[in-house]
Coordinates of C-alpha atoms in Angstrom, one line a residue:
X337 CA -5.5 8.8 15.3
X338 CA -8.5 6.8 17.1
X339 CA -8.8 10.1 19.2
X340 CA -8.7 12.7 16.7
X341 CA -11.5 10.7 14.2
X342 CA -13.9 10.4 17.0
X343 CA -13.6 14.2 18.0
X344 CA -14.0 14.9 14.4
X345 CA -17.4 12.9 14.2
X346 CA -18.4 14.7 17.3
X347 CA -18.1 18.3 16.3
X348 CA -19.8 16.9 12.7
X349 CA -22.6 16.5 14.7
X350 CA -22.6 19.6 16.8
X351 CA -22.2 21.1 13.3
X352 CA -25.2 19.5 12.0
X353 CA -27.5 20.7 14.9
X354 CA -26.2 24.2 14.5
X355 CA -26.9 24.1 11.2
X356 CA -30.7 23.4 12.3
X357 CA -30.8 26.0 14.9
X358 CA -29.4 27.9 12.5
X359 CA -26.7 29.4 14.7
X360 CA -24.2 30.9 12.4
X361 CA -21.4 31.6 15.3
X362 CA -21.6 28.4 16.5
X363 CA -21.7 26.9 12.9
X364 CA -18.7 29.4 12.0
X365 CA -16.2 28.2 14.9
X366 CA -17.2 24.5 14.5
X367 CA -16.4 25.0 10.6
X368 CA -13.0 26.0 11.4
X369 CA -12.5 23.4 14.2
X370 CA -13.5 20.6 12.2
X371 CA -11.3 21.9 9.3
X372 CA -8.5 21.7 11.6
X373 CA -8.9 18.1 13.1
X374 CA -9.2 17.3 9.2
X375 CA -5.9 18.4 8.3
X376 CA -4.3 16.6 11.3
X377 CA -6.0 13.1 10.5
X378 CA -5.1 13.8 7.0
X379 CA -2.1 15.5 7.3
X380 CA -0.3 13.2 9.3
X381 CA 2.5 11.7 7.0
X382 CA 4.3 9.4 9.4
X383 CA 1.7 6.9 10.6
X384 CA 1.4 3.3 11.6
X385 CA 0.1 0.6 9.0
X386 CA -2.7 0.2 11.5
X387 CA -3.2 4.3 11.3
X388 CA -2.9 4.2 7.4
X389 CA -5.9 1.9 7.2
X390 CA -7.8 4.4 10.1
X391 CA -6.8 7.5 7.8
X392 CA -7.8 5.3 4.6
X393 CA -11.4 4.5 6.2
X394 CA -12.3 8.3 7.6
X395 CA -11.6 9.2 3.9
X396 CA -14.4 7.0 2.5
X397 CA -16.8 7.2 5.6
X398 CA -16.6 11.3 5.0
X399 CA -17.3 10.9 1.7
X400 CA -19.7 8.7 2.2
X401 CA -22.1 10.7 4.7
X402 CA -21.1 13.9 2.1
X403 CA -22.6 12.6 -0.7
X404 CA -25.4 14.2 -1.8
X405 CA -23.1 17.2 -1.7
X406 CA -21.5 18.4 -4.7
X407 CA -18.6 20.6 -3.1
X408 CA -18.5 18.3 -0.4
X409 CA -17.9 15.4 -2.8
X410 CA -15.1 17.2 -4.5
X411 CA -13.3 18.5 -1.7
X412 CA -13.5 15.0 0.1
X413 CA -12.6 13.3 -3.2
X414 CA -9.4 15.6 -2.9
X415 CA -8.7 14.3 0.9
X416 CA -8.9 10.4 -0.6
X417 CA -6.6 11.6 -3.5
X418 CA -4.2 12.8 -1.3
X419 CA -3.8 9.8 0.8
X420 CA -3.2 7.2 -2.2
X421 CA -1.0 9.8 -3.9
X422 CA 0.7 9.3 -0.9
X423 CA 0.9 5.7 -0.2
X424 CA 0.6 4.1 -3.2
X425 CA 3.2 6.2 -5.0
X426 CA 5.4 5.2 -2.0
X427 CA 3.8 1.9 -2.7
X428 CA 6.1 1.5 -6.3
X429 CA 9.5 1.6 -6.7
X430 CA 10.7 5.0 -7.2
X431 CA 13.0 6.4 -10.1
X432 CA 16.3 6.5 -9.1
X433 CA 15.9 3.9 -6.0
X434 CA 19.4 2.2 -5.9
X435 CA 17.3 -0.7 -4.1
X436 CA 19.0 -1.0 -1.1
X437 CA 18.0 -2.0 2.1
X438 CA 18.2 1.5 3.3
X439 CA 16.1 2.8 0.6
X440 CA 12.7 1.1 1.6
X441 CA 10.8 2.9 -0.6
X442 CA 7.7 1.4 -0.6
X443 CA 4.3 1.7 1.6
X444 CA 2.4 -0.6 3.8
X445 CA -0.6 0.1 1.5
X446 CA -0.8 -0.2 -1.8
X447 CA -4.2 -0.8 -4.3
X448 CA -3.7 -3.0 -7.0
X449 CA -3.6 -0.7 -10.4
X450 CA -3.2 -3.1 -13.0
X451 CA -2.6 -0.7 -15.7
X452 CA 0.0 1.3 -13.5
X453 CA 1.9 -2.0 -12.8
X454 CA 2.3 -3.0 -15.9
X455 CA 3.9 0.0 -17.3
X456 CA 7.0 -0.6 -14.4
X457 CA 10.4 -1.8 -15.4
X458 CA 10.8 -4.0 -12.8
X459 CA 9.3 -7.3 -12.2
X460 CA 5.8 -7.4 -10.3
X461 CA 3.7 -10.4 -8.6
X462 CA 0.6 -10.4 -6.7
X463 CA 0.4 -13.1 -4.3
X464 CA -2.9 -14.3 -3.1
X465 CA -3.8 -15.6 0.2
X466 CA -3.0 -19.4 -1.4
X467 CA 0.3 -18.5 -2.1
X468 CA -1.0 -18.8 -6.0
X469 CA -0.2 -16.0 -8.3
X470 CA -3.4 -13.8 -9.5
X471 CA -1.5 -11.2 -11.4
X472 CA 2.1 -10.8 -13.0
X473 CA 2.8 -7.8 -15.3
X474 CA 5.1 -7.4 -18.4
X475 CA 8.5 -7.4 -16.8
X476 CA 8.2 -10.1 -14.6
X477 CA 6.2 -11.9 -17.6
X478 CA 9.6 -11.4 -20.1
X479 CA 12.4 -11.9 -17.3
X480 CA 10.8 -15.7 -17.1
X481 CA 10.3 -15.6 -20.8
X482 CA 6.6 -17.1 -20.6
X483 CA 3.3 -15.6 -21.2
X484 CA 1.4 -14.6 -18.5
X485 CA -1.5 -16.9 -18.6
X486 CA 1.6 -19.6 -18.1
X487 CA 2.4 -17.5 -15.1
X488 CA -1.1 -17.0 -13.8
X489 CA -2.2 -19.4 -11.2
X490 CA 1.2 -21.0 -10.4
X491 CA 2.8 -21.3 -6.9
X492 CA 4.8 -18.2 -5.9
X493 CA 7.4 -21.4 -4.3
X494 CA 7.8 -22.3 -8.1
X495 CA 9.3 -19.1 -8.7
X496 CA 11.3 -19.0 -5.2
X497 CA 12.0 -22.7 -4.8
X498 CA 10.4 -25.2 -2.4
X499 CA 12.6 -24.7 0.1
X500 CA 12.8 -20.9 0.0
X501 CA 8.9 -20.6 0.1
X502 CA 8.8 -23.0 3.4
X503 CA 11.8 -21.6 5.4
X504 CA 10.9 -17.5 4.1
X505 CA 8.5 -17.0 2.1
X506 CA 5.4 -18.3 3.8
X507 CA 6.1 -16.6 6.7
X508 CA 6.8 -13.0 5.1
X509 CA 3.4 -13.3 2.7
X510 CA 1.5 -14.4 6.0
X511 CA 2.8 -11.1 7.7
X512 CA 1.8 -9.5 4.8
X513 CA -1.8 -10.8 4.8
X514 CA -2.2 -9.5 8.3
X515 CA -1.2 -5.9 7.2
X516 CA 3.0 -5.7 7.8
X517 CA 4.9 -4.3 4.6
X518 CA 8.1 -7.1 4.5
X519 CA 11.5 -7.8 1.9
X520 CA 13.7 -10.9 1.7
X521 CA 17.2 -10.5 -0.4
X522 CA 19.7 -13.1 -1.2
X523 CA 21.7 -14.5 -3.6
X524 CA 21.8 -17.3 -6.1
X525 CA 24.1 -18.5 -8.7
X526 CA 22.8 -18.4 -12.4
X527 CA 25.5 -20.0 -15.0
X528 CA 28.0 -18.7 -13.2
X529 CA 27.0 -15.2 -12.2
X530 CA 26.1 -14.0 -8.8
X531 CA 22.8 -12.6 -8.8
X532 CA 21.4 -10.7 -5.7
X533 CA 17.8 -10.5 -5.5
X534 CA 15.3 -8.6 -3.9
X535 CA 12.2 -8.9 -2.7
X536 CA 9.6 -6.4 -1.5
X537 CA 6.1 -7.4 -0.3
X538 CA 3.2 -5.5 0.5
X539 CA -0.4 -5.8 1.3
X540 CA -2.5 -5.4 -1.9
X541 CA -6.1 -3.8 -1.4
X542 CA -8.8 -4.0 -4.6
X543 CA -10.1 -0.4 -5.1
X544 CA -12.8 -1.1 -2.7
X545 CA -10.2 -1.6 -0.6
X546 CA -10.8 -5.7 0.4
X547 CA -7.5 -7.6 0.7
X548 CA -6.7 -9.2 -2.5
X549 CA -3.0 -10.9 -1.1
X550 CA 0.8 -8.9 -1.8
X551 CA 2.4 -7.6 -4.0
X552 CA 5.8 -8.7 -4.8
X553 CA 8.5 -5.9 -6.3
X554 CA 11.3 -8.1 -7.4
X555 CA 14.7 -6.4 -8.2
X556 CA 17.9 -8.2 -9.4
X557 CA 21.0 -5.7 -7.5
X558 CA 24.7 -5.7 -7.1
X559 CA 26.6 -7.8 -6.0
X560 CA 28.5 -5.9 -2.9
X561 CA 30.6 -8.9 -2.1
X562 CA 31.9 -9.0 -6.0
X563 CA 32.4 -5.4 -5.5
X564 CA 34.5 -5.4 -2.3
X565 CA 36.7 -8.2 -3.6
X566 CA 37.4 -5.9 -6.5

């Protein structure tokens, strides 16, 4: 990915100088080169969390240096539409998800959208670099039946227990914090019911794209053990 951004910024600027030589050949087969090397940094659907960020980055920096250019702006508004399309939808539980393990339908990436959030069924924290919560939406809000300014501020190792937070938690939300996409499941008896939970964790970016902490999907699943005694 490193490769393929710094040829792009290369033939930019052989495209610029042609441009002020004004030699349409040259500025013709550059056009169609640099089109090219777009669509693969772009394109390219299976990359690493560190590659995500790269891809995320180019996006801005194009638009950026474009910006005095109308059709430039909208086409390289397009590009950065494309890529959070991509991740951040993959970022949010999907409809249907069974949520299990082998589902893992969620992105390394994903920008906080508080409006988006709070429109999803199932339970949402965002977890900053304190461990405190900074956000909670709706559902998470009425499964613990308390507002969310109660909610607001609180240690996620309230909501985990002590001993969860210090043996799992911290760990995954410091892996998280560094850039690594991470779930925890287990299960815990409430008056008398088996409930398995899970948890999926995810670095959280601010539309500028600054590290505000994770986000935290929390689902309540089956019980397979109930299941397979039945």
């Amino acid at each position: 990915m490193k490769r393929l951004i710094e040829s792009f910024w290369q033939r930019y600027n052989e495209l610029k100088s042609a441009v002020i030589r004004n030699d349409a050949p040259k500025v013709a087969a550059l056009d169609k080169e640099l089109e090219k090397l777009l669509d693969s940094i772009i394109g390219r659907k299976n990359a690493s969390s560190s590659e995500i960020l790269e891809q995320f980055r180019f996006a801005i920096d194009l638009l950026n240096e474009e910006a005095e250019d109308i059709g430039c702006v909208q086409r390289n508004s397009e590009v950065l539409r494309r890529l959070v399309d991509r991740y951040i939808g993959a970022g949010l539980p999907r409809d249907g998800g069974t949520g299990t393990e082998e589902d893992a339908p969620w992105s390394p990436y994903v920008i906080l959208d508080e409006d988006r959030l709070d429109d999803l069924d199932d339970r949402v924290v965002v977890v900053s670099p304190g461990y405190r919560i900074n956000y909670t939406n709706s559902a998470n809000a009425a499964s613990l039946q308390s507002d969310r300014s109660d909610i607001i501020g609180k240690h996620i190792a309230e909501l985990v227990g002590i001993h969860r937070f210090q043996q799992i938690f911290r760990h995954k939300l410091d892996a998280c914090f560094k850039g690594e996409a991470e779930k925890y499941t287990y299960a815990e008896d409430e008056l008398g019911h088996t409930v398995v939970k899970s948890f999926e964790m995810s670095p959280c970016y601010s539309p500028s794209y600054k590290l505000v902490g994770a986000i935290v999907v929390v689902k309540e699943l089956e019980d397979r053990r109930s299941r397979d005694v039945a």
